[in-house]
Structures are given as structure tokens and as C-alpha cells.
Short mmCIF file of C-alpha atoms and ligand atoms in Angstrom, two decimals:
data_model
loop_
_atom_site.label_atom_id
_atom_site.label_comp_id
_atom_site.label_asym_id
_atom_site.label_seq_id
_atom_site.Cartn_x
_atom_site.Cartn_y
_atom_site.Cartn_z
CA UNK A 28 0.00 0.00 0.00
CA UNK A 29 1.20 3.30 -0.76
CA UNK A 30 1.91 6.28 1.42
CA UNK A 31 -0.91 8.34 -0.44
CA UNK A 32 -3.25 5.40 0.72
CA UNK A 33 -1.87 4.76 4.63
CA UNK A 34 -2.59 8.98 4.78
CA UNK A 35 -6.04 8.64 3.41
CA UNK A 36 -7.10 6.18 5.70
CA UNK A 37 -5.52 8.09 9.05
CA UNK A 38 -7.26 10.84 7.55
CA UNK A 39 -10.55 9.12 7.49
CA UNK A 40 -10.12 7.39 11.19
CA UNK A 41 -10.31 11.28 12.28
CA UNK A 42 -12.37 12.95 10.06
CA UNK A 43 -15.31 14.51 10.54
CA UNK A 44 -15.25 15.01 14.06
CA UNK A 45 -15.58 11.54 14.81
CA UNK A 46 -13.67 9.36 16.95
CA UNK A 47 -12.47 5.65 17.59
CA UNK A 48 -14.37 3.39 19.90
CA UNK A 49 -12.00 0.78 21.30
CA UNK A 50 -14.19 -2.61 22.24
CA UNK A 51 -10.61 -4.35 22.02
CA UNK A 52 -10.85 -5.51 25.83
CA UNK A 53 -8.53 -8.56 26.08
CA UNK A 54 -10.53 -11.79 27.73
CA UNK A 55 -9.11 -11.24 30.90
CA UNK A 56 -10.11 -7.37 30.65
CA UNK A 57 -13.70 -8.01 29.41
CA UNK A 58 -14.14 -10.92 31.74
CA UNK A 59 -12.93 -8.19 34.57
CA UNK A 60 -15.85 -5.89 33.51
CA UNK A 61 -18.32 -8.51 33.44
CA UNK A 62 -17.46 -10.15 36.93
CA UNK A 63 -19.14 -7.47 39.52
CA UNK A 64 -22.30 -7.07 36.85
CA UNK A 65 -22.33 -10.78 37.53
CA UNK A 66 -21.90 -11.32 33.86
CA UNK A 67 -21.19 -14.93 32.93
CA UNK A 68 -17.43 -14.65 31.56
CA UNK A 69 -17.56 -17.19 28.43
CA UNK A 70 -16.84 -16.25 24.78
CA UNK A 71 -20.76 -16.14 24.15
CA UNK A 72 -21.37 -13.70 26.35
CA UNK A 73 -18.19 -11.66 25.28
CA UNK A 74 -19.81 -12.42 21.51
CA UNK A 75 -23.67 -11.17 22.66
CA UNK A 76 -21.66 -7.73 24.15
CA UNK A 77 -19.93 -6.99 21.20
CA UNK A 78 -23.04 -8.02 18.55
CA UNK A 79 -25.27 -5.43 20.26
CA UNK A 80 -22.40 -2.65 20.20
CA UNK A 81 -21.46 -2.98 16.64
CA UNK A 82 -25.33 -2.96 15.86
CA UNK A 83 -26.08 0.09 18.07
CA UNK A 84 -28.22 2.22 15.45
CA UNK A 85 -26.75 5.22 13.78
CA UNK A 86 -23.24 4.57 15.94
CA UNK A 87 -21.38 5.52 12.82
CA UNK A 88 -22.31 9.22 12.73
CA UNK A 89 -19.72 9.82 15.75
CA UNK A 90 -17.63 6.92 15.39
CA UNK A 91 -14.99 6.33 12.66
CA UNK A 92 -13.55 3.08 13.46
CA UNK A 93 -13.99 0.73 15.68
CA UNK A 94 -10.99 -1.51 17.34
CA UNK A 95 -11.21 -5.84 17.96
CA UNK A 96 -9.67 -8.36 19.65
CA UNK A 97 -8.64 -11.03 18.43
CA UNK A 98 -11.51 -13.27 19.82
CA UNK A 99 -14.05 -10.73 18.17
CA UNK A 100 -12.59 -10.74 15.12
CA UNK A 101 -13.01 -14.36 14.83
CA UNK A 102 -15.99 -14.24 15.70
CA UNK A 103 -19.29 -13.87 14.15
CA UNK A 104 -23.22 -11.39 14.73
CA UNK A 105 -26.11 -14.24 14.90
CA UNK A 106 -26.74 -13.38 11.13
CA UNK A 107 -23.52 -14.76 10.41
CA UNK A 108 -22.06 -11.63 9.19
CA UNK A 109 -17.92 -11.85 10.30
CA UNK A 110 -17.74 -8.70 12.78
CA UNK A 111 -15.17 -6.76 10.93
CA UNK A 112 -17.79 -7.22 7.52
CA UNK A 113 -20.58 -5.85 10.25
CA UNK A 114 -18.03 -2.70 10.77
CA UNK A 115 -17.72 -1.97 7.41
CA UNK A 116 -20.96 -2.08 6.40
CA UNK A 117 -22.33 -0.06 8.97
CA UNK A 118 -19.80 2.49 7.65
CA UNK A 119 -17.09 1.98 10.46
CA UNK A 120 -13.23 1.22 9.70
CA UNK A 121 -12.32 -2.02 11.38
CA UNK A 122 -9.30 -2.43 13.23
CA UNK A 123 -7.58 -4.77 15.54
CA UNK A 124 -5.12 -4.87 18.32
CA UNK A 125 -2.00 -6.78 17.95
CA UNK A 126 -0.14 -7.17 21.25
CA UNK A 127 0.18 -9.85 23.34
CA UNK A 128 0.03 -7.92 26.81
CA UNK A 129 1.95 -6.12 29.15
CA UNK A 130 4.27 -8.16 30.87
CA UNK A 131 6.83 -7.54 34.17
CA UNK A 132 9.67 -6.36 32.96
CA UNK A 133 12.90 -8.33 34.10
CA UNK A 134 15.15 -6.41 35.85
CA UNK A 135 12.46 -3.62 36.19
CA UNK A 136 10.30 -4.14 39.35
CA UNK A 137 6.88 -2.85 39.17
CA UNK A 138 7.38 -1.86 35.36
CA UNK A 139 6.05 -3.89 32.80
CA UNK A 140 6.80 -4.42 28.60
CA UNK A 141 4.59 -4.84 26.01
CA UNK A 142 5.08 -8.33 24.40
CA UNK A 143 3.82 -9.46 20.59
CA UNK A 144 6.32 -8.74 18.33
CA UNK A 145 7.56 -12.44 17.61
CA UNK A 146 5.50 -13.71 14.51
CA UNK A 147 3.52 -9.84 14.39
CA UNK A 148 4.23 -9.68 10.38
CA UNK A 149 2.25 -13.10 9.92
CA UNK A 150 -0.61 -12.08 12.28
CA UNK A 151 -0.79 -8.47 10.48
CA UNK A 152 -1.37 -10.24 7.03
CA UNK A 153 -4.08 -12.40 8.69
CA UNK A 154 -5.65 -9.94 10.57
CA UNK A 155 -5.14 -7.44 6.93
CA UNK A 156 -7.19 -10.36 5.14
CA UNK A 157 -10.20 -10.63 7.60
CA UNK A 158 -10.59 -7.01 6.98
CA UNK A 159 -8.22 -4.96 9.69
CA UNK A 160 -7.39 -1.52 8.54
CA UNK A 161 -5.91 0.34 11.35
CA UNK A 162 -3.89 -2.15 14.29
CA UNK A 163 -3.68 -0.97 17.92
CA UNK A 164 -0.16 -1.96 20.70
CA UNK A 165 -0.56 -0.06 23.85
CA UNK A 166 2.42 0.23 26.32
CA UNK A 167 1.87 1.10 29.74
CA UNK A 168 4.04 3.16 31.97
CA UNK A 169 3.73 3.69 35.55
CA UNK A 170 4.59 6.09 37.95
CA UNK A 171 5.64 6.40 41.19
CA UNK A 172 8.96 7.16 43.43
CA UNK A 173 11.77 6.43 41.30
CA UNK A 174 9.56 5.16 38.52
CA UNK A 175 9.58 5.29 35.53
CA UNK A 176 12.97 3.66 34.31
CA UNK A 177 14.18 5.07 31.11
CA UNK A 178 15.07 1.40 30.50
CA UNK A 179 11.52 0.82 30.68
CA UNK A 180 10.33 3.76 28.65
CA UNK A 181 13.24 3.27 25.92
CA UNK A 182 11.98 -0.51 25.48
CA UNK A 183 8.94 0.37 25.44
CA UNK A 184 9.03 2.98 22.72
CA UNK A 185 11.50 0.74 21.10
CA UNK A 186 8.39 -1.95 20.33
CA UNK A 187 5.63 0.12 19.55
CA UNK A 188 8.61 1.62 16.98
CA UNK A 189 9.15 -2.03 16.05
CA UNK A 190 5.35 -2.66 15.31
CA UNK A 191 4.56 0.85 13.88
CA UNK A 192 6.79 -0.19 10.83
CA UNK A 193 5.51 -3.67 10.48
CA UNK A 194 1.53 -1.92 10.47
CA UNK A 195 2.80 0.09 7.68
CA UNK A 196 5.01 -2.06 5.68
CA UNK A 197 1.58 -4.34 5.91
CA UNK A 198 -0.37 -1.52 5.11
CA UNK A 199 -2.29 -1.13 8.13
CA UNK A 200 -2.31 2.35 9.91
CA UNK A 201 -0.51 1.88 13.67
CA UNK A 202 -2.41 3.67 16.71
CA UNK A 203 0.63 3.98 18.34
CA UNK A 204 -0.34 3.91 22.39
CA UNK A 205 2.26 4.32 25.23
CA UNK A 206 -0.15 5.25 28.27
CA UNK A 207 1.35 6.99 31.64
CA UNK A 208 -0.85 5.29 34.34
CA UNK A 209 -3.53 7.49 36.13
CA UNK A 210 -2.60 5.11 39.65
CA UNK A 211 -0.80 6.83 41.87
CA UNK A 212 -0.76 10.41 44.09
CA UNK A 213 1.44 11.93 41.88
CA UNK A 214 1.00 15.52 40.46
CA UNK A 215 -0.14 16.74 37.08
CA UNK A 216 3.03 18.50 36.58
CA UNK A 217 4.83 14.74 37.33
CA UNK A 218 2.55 13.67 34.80
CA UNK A 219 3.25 16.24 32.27
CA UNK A 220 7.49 15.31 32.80
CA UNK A 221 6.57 11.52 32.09
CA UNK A 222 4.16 11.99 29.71
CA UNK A 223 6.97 14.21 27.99
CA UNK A 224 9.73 12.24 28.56
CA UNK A 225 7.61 8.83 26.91
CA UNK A 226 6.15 10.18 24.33
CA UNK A 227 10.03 12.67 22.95
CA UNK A 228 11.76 8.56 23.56
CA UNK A 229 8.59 6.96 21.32
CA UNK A 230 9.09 9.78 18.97
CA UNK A 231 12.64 9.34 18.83
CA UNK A 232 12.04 5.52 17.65
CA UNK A 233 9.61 6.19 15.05
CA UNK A 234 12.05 8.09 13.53
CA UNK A 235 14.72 5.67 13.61
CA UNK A 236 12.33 2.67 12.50
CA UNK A 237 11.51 4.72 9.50
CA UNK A 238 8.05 5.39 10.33
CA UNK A 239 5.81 7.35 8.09
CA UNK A 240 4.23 10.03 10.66
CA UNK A 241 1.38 11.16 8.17
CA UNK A 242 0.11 7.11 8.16
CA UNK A 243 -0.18 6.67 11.96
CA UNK A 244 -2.04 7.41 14.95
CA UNK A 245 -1.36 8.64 18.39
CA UNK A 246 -3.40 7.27 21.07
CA UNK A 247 -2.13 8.95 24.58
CA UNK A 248 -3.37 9.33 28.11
CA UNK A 249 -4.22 13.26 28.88
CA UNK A 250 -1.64 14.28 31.35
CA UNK A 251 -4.23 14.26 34.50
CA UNK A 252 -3.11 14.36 37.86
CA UNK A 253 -2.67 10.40 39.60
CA UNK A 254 -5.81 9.18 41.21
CA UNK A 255 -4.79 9.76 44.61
CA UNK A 256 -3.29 13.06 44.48
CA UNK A 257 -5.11 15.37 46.89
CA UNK A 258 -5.23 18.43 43.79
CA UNK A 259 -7.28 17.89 40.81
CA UNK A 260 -7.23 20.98 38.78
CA UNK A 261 -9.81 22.07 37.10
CA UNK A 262 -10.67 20.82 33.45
CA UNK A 263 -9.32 23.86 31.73
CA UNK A 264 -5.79 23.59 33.79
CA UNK A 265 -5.80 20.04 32.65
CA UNK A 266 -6.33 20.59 28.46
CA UNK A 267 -3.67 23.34 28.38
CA UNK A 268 -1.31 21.78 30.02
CA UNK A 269 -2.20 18.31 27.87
CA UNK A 270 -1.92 20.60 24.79
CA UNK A 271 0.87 22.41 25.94
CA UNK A 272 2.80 19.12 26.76
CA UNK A 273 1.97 17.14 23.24
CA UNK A 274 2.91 20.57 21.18
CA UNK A 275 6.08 20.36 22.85
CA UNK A 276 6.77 16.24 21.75
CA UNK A 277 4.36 15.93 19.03
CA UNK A 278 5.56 16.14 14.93
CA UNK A 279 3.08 18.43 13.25
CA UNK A 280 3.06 15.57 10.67
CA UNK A 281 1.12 12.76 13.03
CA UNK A 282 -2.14 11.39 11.37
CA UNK A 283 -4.20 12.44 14.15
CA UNK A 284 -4.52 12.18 18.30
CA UNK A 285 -7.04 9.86 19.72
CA UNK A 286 -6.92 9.51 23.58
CA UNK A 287 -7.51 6.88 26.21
CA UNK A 288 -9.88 7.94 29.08
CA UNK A 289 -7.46 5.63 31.09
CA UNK A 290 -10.36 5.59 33.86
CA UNK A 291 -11.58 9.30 34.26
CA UNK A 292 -14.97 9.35 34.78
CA UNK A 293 -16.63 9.18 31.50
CA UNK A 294 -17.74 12.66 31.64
CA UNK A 295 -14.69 14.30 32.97
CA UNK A 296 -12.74 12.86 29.65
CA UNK A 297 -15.24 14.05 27.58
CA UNK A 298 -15.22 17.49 29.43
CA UNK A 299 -11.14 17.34 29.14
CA UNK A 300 -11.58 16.89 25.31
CA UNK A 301 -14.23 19.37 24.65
CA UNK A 302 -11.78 22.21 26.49
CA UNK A 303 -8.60 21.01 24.40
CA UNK A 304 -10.82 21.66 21.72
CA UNK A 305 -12.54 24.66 22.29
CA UNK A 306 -9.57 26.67 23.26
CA UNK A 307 -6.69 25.45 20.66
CA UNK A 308 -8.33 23.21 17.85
CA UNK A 309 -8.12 25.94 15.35
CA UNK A 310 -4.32 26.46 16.50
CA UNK A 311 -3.11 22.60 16.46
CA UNK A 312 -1.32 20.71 13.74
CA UNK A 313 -3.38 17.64 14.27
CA UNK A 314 -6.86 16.39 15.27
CA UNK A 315 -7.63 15.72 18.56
CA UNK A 316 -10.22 13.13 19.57
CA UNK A 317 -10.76 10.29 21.32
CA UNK A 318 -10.43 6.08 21.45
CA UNK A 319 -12.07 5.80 24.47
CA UNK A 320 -13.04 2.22 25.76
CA UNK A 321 -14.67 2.76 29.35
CA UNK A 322 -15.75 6.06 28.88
CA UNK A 323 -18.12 5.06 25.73
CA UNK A 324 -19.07 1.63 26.94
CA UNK A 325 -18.81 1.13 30.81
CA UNK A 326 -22.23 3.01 31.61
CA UNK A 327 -24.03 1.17 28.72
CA UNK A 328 -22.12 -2.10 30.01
CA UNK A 329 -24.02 -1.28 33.53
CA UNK A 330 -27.39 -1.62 31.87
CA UNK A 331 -26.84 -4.25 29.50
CA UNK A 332 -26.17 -6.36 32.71
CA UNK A 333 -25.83 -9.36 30.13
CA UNK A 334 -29.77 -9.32 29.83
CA UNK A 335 -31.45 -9.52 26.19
CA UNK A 336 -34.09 -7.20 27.50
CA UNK A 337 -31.79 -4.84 28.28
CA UNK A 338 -30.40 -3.86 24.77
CA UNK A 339 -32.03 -1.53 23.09
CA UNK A 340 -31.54 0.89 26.86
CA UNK A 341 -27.92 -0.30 26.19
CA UNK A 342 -27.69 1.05 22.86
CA UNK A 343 -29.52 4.38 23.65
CA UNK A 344 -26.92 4.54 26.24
CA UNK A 345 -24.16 4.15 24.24
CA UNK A 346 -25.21 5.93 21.36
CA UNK A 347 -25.35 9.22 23.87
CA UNK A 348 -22.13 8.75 25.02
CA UNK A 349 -20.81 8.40 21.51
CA UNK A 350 -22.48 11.27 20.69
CA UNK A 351 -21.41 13.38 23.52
CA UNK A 352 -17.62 12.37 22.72
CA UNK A 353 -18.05 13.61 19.22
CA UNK A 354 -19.29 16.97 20.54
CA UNK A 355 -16.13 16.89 22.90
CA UNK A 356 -14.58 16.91 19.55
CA UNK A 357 -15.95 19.56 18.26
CA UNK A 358 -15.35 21.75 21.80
CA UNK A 359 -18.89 21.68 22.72
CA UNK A 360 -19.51 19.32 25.34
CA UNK A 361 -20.30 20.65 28.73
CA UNK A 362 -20.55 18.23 31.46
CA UNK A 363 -23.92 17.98 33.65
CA UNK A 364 -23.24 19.76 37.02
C1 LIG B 2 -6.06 2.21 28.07
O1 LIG B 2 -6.92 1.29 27.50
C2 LIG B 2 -7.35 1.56 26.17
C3 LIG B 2 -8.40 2.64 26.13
O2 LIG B 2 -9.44 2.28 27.01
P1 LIG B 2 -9.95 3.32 28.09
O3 LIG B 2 -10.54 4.46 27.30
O4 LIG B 2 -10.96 2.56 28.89
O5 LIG B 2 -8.75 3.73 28.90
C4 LIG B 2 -7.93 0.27 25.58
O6 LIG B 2 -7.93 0.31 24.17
C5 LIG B 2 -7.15 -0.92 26.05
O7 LIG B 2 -5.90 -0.92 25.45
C6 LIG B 2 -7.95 -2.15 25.70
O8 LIG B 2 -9.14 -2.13 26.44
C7 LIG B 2 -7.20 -3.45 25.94
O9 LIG B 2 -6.73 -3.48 27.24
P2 LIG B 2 -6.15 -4.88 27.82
O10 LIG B 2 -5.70 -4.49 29.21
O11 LIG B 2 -7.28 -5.82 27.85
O12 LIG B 2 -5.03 -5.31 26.94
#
């Protein structure tokens, strides 16, 4: 695939202030959301979840694309229709994510590296024939006292450099995703400094693996303050300083930005995104939107409750969020007080 091509399809994943939905849960995640809903956790019920999502009426005027796992990509709606066909059709760009997992990192104690790059060419051309357009890897980096390592954050970058260039050499668009960890009391100015420092080292490696910046997509955490930390500034303080820190690291050439919600509350990351937006989006080199997992589905998850009967409140649910996300993107969103 050509250059020209890889563009036009980054271009399309953030176009028209739309957004990604990411229902790429692994089985342990998905089986983690299910278990206090007293969800059973088999691939059926994973299957059911995903079949009413993807068929969530008029979901494709806010979202673009729409990221798998590998389970759901194998898998099937009751009509038979292969899920990434069902994405398509309904007008929404399939994609897929690719790595195996963050693991503990030896040597590194409480850090952890993404594995998934043994065999990733063969699994790309797979994953590019069932109908994957975009791939996702996310690395994770924590923080607290002395962390993180920059052995951890160089390795790290390293492999989502690694896999970036495979996604493109296969002609899939990377969403390249190294996420600084909300867990913690740290401050949002730590967080800006290790959101910095993560994203200049990832940077760094995409240049070096030949990476074609126009043909991929940046999926990072805002820099918030950590969970615990006693100051939470207000959602203005937090956009500027997550715009100020990604003009800073961020090539004006990148496809697009899509964040993680990372687990704000749903309506604080939406509230987040609308302020980025309204105050800078006619000054930025790139899109900014979201890929937002729990803060599109978790609420909707909560009603589904893994009950037939409680789909179509689901969906409604769902579709709101979705469409509350895509006026975040426009700068318009203004959370319920
Ligand atoms: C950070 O997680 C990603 C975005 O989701 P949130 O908006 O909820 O933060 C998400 O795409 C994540 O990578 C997938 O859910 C897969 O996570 P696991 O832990 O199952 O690999």
C-alpha cells in the first residue's frame, strides 16, 4: 500500500469530528468488567456484548472506526455476518489490536513491557485479510517514586517503533499507544514530565524505525493528575497543560490524536476533550479526539447487565455517550453539574 493510501485512511479514522471506539478488551479485561455485573465470563457472552455494540443504530455518525480483539474478530453477529464485515458495512473502519500484553519487565520491578512482536508480520497479514485496517499496541508506563525507568520507557518505545513499521510495511495504519498510568498520588506537573519524557523517547524511535508520521495514529493518556493526588485541577488547567505538553513532543506531521480515558470518569474525559478543543483546535497541527473504551461503553455495560431485554436501553446509552464524545470533539460538550 502506498503512502498516499496509509494517509487517506488516518485521515478518514479522524475525520469529521468523529472518533475511535476501542471494544478491544482482552478476555481477561472483558471478563474483569463482566465479573461485579455478575456477567457470565464465556466467549458467548463476550460475543452477545460486542453483537449489540457494533449494531447500536446510527453509531457511525460519531464513530470512525472501531478496534477488535482477536476473539471478536473471529468471531461472528447471529446473522452470520464476520464482525469486521458488520463494521464496514455499517460504515465503520475495522481495526484490531496486535499485542500480546503487558508483561513484568525483568530487571524492572513494578514496570512492565509490552510483548507481541515475535510472529507480528504473519498475524498483520491475517488480521489485513479478515478485513483490519488500522492495528492498535498499547504500552503502559507507571509512575511512582523512582519510577519510571528510562530502561523501561526506551523498550517500550522501542516496540511500539518495532510494530509501527511492520503496520505500515503491511499496510495497516498503527495507533501507536504508550499510556502513563492514572494510579498513583502523583502531580499533574509529574505527569506532564513523564508523559513528555515517553512520548520525545517513542518519537525518537519512530524516527529511527523509518516510520511514516502522516500514516499513523497517536493514542495517549491526557496528562491528568494520579488518582490519589489530593489536587485535581480544574478541566481547563488540565487541556492546556495536555496541549501544551503534546505541542512540545508531538511532529506536526502525526495522522491524528485519539486519547484513552485511562479511567476518568466518563464525563470528565469528555469534558477534558471538549476544552482542548474549544480553546486550541483551530491552533493545532493535528486532530484531537478520542479512542475511548470505558468512557463510551462502561455506563451502557451497567445496563446491559448481560440481559437480552436490556439492549435496546444499552444502545440508547451508548449511542449518547458516543455522541457526547463527538461533541467533545468539536469543543462543545459541557458536562452535567
Ligand atoms: C487504556 O486502554 C485503552 C483505552 O481504554 P480506556 O478508554 O478505557 O482507557 C484500551 O484500548 C485498552 O488498550 C484495551 O481495552 C485493551 O486493554 P487490555 O488491558 O485488555 O489489553
Amino acid at each position: 500500500m502506498s503512502l498516499k493510501e496509509l494517509v487517506e485512511t488516518a485521515r478518514a479514522m479522524v475525520d469529521n469530528n468523529k472518533g475511535l471506539l476501542a471494544m478491544d478488551e482482552s478476555t481477561p479485561t472483558c471478563n474483569k468488567r463482566f465479573a461485579p455485573l455478575g456477567i457470565p465470563q464465556t466467549p458467548e457472552t463476550r460475543r452477545a456484548y460486542r453483537e449489540w455494540i457494533v449494531t447500536t443504530p446510527g453509531l457511525s455518525e460519531f464513530i470512525s472506526g472501531a478496534i477488535l480483539y482477536d476473539e471478536t474478530i473471529r468471531q461472528h453477529l447471529g446473522d452470520g455476518t464476520p464482525f469486521a464485515e458488520a463494521l464496514s458495512n455499517a460504515g465503520i473502519i475495522p481495526g484490531i489490536k496486535v499485542d500480546a500484553g503487558a508483561k513484568p519487565m525483568a530487571g524492572h520491578p513494578g514496570e512492565k513491557i509490552t510483548e507481541g512482536l515475535d510472529g507480528l508480520r504473519d498475524r498483520l497479514a491475517e488480521y489485513s485479510l479478515m478485513g483490519a485496517r488500522f492495528a492498535k499496541w498499547r504500552a503502559v508506563i507507571a509512575v511512582a517514586e523512582g519510577l519510571p525507568s528510562r530502561g523501561c520507557i526506551e523498550a517500550n518505545a522501542h516496540a511500539l517503533a518495532r510494530y509501527a513499521a511492520l503496520c505500515q510495511e503491511a499496510g495497516l495504519i498503527p495507533i501507536v499507544e504508550p499510556e502513563v498510568l492514572m494510579d498513583g498520588d502523583h502531580t499533574l506537573e509529574r505527569c506532564r514530565a513523564v508523559t513528555e519524557e515517553t512520548l520525545h523517547s517513542v518519537f525518537h524511535q519512530l524516527y529511527g524505525q523509518g516510520v511514516a508520521l502522516e500514516g499513523m495514529i497517536l493514542k495517549p493518556n491526557m496528562v491528568v493528575p494520579g488518582l490519589g493526588c489530593p489536587r485535581q485541577e480544574p478541566v481547563e488547567e488540565v487541556a492546556d497543560t495536555t496541549v501544551q505538553c503534546l505541542l512540545r513532543v508531538v511532529p506536526a506531521a502525526v495522522g491524528g490524536i485519539a486519547f484513552l480515558s485511562g479511567g476518568q470518569p466518563a464525563e470528565l474525559a469528555s469534558a477534558r476533550l471538549s476544552a482542548m478543543n474549544a480553546r486550541f483546535r483551530h491552533r493545532l497541527p493535528w486532530p484531537l479526539t478520542f479512542s475511548f473504551a470505558r468512557a463510551i461503553q462502561q455506563s451502557a455495560l451497567e445496563i446491559w447487565k448481560g440481559e437480552e431485554r436490556n439492549v435496546p436501553a444499552a444502545q440508547q446509552t451508548l449511542f449518547s455517550r458516543a455522541r457526547d464524545n463527538r461533541d467533545a470533539r468539536r469543543g462543545e460538550y459541557r458536562m452535567a453539574v
